[in-house]
GROMACS .gro file of C-alpha atoms in nm:
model
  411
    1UNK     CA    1  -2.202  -2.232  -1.474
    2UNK     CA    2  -2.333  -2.418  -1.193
    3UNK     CA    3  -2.553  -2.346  -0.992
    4UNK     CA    4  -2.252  -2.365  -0.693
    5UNK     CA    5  -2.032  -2.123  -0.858
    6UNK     CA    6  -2.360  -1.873  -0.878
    7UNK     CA    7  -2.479  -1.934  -0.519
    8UNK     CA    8  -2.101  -1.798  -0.432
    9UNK     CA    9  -2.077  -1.546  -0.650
   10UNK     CA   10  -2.396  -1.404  -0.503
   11UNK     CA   11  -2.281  -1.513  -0.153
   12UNK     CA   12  -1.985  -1.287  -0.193
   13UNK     CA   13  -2.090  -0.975  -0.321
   14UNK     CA   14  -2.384  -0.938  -0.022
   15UNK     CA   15  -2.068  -1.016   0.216
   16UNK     CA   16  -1.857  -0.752   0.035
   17UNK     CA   17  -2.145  -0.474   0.152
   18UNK     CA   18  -2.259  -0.642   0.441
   19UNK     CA   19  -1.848  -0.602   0.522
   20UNK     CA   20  -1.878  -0.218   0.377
   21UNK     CA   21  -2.212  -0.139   0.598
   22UNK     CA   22  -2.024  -0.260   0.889
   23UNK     CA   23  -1.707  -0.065   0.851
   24UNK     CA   24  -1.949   0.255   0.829
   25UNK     CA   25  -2.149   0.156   1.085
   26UNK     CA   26  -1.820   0.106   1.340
   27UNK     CA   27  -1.624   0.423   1.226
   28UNK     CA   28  -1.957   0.620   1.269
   29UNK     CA   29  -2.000   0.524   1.607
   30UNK     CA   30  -1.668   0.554   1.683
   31UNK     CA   31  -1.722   0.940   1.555
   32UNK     CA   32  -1.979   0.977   1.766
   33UNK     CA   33  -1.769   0.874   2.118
   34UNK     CA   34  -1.512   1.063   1.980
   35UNK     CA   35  -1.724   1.385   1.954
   36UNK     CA   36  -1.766   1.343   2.334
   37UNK     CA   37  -1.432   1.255   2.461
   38UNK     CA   38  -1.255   1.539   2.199
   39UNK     CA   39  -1.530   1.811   2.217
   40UNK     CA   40  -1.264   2.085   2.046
   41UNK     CA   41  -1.144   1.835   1.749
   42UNK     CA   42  -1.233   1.971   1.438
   43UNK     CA   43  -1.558   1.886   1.257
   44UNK     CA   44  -1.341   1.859   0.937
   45UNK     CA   45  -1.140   1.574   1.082
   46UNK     CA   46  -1.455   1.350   1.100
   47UNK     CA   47  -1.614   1.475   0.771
   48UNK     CA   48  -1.227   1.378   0.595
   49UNK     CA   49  -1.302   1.025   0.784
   50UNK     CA   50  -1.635   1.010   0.649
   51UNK     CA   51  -1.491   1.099   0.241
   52UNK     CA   52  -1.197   0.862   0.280
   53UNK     CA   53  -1.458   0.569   0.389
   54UNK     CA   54  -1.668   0.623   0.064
   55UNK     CA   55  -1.391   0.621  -0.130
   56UNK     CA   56  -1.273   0.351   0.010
   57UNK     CA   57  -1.630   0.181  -0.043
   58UNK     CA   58  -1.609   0.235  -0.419
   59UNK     CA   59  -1.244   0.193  -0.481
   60UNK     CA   60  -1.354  -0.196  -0.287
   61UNK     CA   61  -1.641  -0.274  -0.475
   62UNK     CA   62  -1.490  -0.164  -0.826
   63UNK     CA   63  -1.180  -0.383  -0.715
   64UNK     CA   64  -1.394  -0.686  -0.745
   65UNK     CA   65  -1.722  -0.587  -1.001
   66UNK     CA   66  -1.473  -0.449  -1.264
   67UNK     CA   67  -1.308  -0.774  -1.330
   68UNK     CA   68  -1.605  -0.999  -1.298
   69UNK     CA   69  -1.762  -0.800  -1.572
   70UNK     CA   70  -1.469  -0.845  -1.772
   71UNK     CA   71  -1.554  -1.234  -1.671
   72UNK     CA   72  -1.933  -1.268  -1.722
   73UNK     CA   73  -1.971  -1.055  -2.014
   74UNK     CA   74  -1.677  -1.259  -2.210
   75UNK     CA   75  -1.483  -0.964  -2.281
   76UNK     CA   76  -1.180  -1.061  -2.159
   77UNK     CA   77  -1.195  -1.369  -2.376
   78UNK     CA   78  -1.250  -1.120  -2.679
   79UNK     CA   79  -0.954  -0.914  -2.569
   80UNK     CA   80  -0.734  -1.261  -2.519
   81UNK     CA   81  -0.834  -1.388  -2.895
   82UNK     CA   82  -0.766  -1.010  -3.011
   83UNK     CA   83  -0.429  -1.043  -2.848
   84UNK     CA   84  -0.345  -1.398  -2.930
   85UNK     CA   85  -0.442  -1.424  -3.318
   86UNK     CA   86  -0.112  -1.600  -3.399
   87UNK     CA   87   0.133  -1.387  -3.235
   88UNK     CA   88   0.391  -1.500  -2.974
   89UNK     CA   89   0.292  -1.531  -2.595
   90UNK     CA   90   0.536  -1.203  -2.476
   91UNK     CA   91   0.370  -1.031  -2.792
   92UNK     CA   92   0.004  -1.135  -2.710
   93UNK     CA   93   0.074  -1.018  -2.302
   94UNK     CA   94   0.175  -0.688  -2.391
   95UNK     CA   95  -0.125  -0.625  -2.597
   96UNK     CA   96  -0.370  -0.780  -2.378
   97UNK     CA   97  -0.160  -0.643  -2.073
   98UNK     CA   98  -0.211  -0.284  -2.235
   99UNK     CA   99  -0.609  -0.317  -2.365
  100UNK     CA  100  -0.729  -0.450  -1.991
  101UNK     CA  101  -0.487  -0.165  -1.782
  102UNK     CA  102  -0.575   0.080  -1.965
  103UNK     CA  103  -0.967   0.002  -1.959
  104UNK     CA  104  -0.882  -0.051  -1.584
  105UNK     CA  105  -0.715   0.253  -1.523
  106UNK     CA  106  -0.962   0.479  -1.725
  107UNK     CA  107  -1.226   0.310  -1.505
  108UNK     CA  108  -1.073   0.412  -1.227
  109UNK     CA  109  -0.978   0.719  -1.348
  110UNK     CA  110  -1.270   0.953  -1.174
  111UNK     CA  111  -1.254   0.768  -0.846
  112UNK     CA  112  -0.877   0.880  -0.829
  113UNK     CA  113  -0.957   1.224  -0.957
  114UNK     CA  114  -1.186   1.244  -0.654
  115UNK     CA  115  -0.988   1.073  -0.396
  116UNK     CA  116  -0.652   1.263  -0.454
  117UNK     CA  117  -0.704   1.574  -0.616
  118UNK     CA  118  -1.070   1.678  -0.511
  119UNK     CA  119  -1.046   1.578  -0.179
  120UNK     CA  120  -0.736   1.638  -0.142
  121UNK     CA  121  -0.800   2.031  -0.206
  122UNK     CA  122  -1.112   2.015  -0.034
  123UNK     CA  123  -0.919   1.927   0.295
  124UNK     CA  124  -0.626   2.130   0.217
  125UNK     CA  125  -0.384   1.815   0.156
  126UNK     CA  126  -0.293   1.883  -0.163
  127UNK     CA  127  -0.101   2.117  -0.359
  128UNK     CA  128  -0.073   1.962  -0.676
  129UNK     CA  129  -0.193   2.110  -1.016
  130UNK     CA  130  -0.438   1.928  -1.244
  131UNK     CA  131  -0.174   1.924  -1.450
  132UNK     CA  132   0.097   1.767  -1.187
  133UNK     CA  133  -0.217   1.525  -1.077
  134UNK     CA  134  -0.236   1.420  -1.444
  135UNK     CA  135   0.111   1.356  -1.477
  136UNK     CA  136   0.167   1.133  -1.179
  137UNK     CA  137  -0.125   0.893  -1.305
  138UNK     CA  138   0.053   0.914  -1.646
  139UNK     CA  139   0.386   0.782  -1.531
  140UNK     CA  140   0.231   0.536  -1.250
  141UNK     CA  141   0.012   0.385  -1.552
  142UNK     CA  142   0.334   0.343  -1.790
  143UNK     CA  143   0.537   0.201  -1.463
  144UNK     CA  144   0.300   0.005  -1.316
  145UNK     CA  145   0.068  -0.129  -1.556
  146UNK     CA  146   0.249  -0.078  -1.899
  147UNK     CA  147   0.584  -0.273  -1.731
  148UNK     CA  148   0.342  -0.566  -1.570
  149UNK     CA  149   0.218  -0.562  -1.951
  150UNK     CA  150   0.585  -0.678  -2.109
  151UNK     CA  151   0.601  -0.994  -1.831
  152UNK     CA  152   0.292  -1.097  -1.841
  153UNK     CA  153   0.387  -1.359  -2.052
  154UNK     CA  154   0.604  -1.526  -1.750
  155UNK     CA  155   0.311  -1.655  -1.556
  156UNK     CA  156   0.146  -1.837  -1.817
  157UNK     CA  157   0.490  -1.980  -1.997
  158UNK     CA  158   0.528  -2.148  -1.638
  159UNK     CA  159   0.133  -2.275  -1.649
  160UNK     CA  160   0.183  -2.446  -1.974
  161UNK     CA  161   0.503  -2.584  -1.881
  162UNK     CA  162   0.401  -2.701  -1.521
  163UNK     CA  163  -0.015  -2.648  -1.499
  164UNK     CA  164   0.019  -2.852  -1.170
  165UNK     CA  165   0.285  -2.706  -0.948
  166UNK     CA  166   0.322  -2.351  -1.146
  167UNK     CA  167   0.235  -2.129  -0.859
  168UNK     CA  168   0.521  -2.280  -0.680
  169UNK     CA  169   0.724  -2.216  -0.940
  170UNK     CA  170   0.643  -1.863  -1.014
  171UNK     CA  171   0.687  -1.808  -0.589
  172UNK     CA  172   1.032  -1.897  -0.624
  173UNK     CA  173   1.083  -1.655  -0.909
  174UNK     CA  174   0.875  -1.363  -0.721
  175UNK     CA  175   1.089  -1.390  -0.454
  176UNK     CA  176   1.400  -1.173  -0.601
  177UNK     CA  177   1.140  -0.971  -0.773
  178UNK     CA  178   1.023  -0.869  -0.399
  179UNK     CA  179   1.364  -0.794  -0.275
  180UNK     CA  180   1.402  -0.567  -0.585
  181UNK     CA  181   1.109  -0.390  -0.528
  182UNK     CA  182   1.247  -0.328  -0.178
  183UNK     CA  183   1.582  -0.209  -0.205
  184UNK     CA  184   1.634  -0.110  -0.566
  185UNK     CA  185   1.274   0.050  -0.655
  186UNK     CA  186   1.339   0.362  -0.422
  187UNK     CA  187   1.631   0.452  -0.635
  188UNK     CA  188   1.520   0.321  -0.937
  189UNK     CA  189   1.193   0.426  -0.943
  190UNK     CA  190   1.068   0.685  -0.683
  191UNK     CA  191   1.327   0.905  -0.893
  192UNK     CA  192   1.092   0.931  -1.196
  193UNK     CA  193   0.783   1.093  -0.946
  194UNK     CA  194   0.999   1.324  -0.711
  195UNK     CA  195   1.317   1.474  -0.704
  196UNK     CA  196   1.582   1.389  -0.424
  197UNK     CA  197   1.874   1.593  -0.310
  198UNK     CA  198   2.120   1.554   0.006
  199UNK     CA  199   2.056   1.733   0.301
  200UNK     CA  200   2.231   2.059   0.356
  201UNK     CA  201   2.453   2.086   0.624
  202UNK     CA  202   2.327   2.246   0.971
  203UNK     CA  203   2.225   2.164   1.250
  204UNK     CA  204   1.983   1.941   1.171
  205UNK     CA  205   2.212   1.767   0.942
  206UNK     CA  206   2.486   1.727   1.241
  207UNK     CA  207   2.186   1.592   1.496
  208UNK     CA  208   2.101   1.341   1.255
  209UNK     CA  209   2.438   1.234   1.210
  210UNK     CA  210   2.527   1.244   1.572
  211UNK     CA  211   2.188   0.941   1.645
  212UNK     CA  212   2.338   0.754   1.328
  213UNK     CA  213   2.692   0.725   1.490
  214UNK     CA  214   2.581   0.582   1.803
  215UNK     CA  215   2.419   0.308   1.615
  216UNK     CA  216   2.705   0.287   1.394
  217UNK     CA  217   2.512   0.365   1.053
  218UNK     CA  218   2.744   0.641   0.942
  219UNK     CA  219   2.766   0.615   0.591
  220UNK     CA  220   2.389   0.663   0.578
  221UNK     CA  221   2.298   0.918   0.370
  222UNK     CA  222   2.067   1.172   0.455
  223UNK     CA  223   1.824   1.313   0.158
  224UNK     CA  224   1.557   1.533   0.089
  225UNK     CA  225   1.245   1.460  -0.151
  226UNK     CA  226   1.044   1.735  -0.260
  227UNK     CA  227   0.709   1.622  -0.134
  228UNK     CA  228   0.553   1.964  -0.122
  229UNK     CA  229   0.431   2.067  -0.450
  230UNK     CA  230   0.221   1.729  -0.422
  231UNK     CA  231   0.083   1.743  -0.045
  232UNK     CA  232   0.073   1.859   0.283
  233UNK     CA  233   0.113   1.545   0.467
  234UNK     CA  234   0.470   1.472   0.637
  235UNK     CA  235   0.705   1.159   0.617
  236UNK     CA  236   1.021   1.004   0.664
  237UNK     CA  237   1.196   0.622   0.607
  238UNK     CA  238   1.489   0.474   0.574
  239UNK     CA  239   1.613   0.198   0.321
  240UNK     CA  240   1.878   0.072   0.149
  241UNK     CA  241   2.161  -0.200   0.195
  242UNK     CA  242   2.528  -0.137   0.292
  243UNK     CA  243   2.679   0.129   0.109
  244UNK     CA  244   2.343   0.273  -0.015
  245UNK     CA  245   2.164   0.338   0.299
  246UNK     CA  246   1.976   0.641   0.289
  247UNK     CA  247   1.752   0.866   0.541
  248UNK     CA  248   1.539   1.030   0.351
  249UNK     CA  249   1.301   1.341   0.457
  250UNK     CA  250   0.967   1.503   0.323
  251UNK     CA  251   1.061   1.904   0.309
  252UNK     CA  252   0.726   1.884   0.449
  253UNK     CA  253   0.851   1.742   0.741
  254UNK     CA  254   1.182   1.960   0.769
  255UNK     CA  255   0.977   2.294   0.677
  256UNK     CA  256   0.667   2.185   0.943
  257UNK     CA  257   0.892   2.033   1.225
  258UNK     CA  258   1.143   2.155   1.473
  259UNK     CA  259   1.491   2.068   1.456
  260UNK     CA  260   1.392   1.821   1.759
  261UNK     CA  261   1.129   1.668   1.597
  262UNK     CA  262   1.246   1.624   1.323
  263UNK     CA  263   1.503   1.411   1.449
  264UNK     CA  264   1.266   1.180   1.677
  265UNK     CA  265   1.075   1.107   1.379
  266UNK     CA  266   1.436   0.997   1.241
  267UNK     CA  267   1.550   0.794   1.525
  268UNK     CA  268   1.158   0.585   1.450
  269UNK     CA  269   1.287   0.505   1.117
  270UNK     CA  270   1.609   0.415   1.207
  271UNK     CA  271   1.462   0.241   1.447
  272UNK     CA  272   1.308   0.002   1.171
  273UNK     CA  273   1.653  -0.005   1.005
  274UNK     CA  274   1.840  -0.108   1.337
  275UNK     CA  275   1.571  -0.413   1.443
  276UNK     CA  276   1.550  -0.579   1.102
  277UNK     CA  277   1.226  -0.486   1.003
  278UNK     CA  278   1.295  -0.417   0.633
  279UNK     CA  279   1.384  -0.783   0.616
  280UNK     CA  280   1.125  -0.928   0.882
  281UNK     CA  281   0.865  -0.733   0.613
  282UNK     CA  282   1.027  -0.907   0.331
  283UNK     CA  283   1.006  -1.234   0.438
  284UNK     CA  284   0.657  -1.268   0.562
  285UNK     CA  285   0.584  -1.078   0.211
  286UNK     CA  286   0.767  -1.412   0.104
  287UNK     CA  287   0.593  -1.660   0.277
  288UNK     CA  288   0.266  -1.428   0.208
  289UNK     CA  289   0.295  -1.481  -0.137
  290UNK     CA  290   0.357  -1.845  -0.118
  291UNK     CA  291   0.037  -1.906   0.052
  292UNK     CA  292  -0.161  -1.648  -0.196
  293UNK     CA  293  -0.047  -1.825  -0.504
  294UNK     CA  294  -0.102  -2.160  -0.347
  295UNK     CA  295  -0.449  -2.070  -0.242
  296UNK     CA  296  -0.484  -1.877  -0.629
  297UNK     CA  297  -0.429  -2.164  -0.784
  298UNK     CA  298  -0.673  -2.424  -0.558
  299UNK     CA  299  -0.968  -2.207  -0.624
  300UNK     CA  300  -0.891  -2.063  -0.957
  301UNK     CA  301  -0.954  -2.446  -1.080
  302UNK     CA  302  -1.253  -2.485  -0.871
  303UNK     CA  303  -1.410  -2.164  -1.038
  304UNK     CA  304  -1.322  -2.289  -1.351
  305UNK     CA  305  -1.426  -2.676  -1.320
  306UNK     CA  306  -1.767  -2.505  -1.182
  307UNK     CA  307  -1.816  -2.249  -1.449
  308UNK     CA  308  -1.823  -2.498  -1.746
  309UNK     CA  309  -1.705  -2.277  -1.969
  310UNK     CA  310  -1.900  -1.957  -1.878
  311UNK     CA  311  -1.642  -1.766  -1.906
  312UNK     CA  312  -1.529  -1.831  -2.268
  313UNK     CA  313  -1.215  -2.012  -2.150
  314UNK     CA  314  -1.198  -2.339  -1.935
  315UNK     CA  315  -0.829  -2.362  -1.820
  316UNK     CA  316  -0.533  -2.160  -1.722
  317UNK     CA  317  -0.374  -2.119  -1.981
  318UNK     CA  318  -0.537  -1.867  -2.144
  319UNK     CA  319  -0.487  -1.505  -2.045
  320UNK     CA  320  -0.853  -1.419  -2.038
  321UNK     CA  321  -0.829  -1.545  -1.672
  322UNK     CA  322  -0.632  -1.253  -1.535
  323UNK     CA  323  -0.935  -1.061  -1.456
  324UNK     CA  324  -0.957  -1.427  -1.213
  325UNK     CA  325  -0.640  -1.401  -1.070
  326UNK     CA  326  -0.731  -1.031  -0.981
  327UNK     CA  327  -1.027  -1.068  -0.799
  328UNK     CA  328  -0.870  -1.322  -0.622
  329UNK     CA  329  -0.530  -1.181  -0.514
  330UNK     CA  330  -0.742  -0.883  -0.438
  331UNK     CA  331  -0.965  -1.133  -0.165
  332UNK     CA  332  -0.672  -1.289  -0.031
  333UNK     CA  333  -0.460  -0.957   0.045
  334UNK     CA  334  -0.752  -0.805   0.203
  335UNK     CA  335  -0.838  -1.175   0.415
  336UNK     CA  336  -0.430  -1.126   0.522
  337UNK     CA  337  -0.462  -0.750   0.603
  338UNK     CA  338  -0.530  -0.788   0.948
  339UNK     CA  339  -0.264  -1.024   0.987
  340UNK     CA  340  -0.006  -0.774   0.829
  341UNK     CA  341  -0.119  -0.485   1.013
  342UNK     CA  342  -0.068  -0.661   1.333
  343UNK     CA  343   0.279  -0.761   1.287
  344UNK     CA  344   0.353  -0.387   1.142
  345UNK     CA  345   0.202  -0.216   1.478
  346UNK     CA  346   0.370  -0.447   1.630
  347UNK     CA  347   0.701  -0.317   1.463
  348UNK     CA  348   0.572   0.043   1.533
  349UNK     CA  349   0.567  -0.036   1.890
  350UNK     CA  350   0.950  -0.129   1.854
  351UNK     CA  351   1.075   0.137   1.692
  352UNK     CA  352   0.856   0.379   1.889
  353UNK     CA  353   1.089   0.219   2.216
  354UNK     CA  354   1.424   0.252   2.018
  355UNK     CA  355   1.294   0.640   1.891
  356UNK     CA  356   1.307   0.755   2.258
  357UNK     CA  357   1.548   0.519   2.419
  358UNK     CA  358   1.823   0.688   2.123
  359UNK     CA  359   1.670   1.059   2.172
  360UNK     CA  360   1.582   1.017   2.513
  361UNK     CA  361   1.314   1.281   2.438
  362UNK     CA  362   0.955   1.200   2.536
  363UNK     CA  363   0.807   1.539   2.451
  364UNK     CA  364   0.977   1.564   2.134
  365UNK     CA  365   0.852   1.243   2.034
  366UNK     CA  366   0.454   1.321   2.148
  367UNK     CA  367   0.511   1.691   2.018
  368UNK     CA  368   0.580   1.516   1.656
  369UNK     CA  369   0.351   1.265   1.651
  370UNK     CA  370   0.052   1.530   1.745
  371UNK     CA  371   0.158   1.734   1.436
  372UNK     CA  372   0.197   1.442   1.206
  373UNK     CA  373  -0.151   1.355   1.273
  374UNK     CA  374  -0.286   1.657   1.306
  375UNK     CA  375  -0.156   1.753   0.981
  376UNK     CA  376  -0.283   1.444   0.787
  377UNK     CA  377  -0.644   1.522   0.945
  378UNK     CA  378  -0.608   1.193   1.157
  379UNK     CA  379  -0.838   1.072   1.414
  380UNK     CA  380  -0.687   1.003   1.776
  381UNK     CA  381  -0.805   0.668   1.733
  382UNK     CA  382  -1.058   0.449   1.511
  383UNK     CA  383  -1.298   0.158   1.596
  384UNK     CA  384  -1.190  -0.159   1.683
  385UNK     CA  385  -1.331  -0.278   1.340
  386UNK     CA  386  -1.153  -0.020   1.150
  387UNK     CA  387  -0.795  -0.064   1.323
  388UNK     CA  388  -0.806  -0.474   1.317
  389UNK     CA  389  -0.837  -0.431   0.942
  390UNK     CA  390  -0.633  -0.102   0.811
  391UNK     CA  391  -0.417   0.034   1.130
  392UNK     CA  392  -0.093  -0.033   1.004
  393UNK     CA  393   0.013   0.213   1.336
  394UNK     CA  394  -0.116   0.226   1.671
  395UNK     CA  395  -0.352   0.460   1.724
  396UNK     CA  396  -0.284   0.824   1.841
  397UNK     CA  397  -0.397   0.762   2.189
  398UNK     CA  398  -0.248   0.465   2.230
  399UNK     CA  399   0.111   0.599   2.087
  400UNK     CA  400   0.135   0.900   2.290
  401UNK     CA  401   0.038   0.699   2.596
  402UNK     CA  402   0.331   0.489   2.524
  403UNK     CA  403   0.579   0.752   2.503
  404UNK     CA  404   0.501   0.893   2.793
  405UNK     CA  405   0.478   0.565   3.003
  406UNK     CA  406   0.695   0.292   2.840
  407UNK     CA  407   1.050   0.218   3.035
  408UNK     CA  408   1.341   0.232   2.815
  409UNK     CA  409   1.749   0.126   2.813
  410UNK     CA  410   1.927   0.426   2.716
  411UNK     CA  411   2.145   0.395   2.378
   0.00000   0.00000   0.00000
């Protein structure tokens, strides 16, 4: 390895928790002005903040240490030879796909113990079991991981074949694999984890109905997921492509909402249906995956022309590199975060507009939003820091300022 590659390695881990020291040190002082301007918000609002930032800390750092261990130490080589050892490249993927996941998941195993069941019950977000807890890791390991396992293979069939322009040609094959995952994974797989059934009829049923008519989206259906024996917190969306549209509601929200509410937080979502934002996210997850691959492949070779073999492997070929690829996709997505949570606030701000200029109800609209973040133990805003890199909304200030101010065109 040379002596480069090690100044870099080194370079990035002290940015990594310089990066980590300054998120604290923003959302702390951000706690602090908050404290003065909210003197009656719960203490157990910040102390949630607090938890969720170390967690966050140690899912990061394990995001990026875990695989370069698997690097430096050569064990992913050992795994890739254990794998290989004469067998066929979609045989040797599973196996290797299954050893490294399920290393990686047991790894992370505590951290999502602690994150999702202990603090969830701490806080009083949860209301799954051990048991249920258990299960849901279960099946998201055998979807997730075990199913990445059997097409592993892909990837490196198309680096053998074309080692120079692969990650183009692997972007062009991702691209119907994102639209699936879209449109086709909330009824393909969301199914396995929760159970969906229409909405019965009532009033809330015929309100719903009534906003969908005037935007001519009909023969949406409206559905209910059972949410509540897993948490607290309170959602809605809307998906789907011609004949399978679908609304679909937390009971959380429907048992924690009024009828009024509940259909504000409706019109939002429909909202994202009506001004294209399903597609608008799919296409900059396009292009966003053209530029990660294109950047993957630039500095995967210029890690492995510089580590002269440290690794146990010196091209791409071999599947010892994934751990590689991961630290690196996991660099890039968080380098484009900021620029993905702009565009989605900026989406949020859209279909915050359309919500009240299809309800035409203001207080409604506030009345929701207050509950919504109330019950997810949100603050009414974060740091400047904090929001440029994970605000995916606007903040809670900032929203119900906008209901209450913005002009709108009735619909």
């Amino acid at each position: 390895m040379t002596y480069k590659l090690k100044t870099a390695i080194i370079a990035f881990f002290i940015i990594l928790l310089l990066f980590i020291f300054l998120m604290f040190k923003a959302e702390l002082k951000n706690i602090e002005s908050l404290k003065e301007d909210y003197p009656d918000l719960n203490d157990t609002v910040y102390n949630y903040r607090i938890d969720s930032l170390k967690v966050w800390a140690i899912r990061l750092v394990i995001s990026f240490a875990v695989p370069f261990i698997f690097l430096i130490s050569g064990l992913s080589q050992k795994i890739s030879i254990f794998a290989q050892n004469g067998r066929s490249l979609f045989v040797s993927g599973i196996i290797y796909g299954f050893i490294f996941f399920g290393i990686m998941f047991l790894v992370n195993l505590p951290i999502n113990y602690y994150s999702s069941y202990y603090i969830g019950h701490k806080y009083g977000l949860s209301n799954q079991t051990l048991l249920r807890w258990f299960e849901l890791n279960i099946k998201s390991f055998l979807v997730n991981d075990a199913i990445m396992s059997l097409f592993i293979f892909i990837p490196f069939m198309i680096i053998y074949k074309s080692p120079n322009m692969w990650w183009f040609n692997f972007w062009l094959i991702s691209i119907p694999v994102i639209i699936f995952i879209v449109f086709i994974s909330p009824f393909v797989i969301d199914p396995i984890f929760n159970n969906y059934r229409p909405l019965e009829d009532g009033v809330l049923r015929e309100e719903i109905s009534e906003i969908l008519k005037k935007v001519e989206l009909e023969d949406a259906s409206i559905m209910v997921v059972d949410k509540s024996k897993d948490t607290k917190a309170m959602n809605a969306y809307m998906t789907g492509i011609f004949s399978a549209k679908r609304i679909v509601l937390w009971d959380n929200t429907i048992n924690n909402l009024d009828t009024k509410e509940v259909v504000s937080i409706t019109a939002h979502e429909i909202g994202h249906y009506v001004k294209g934002h399903i597609w608008k996210n799919i296409l900059f997850g396009i292009a966003g995956t053209f530029v990660i691959l294109f950047l993957l492949n630039v500095s995967a070779s210029w890690i492995l022309k510089e580590s002269k073999g440290a690794f146990g492997f010196r091209n791409m070929t071999n599947m010892a590199i994934i751990p590689l690829f991961i630290i690196l996709i996991n660099l890039f997505n968080y380098l484009g975060s900021p620029i993905q949570n702009y565009l989605s606030r900026e989406f949020e701000r859209q279909a915050d507009r359309f919500e009240i200029s299809l309800t035409e109800d203001r207080v409604s609209a506030v009345s929701a939003l207050k509950k919504l973040n109330q019950n997810n133990l949100g603050l009414p805003r974060a740091s400047k820091f904090y929001e440029f890199m994970f605000y995916s909304h606007p903040s809670l200030e900032e929203r119900i300022e906008f209901y209450m101010t913005e002009e709108f065109e009735k619909i």
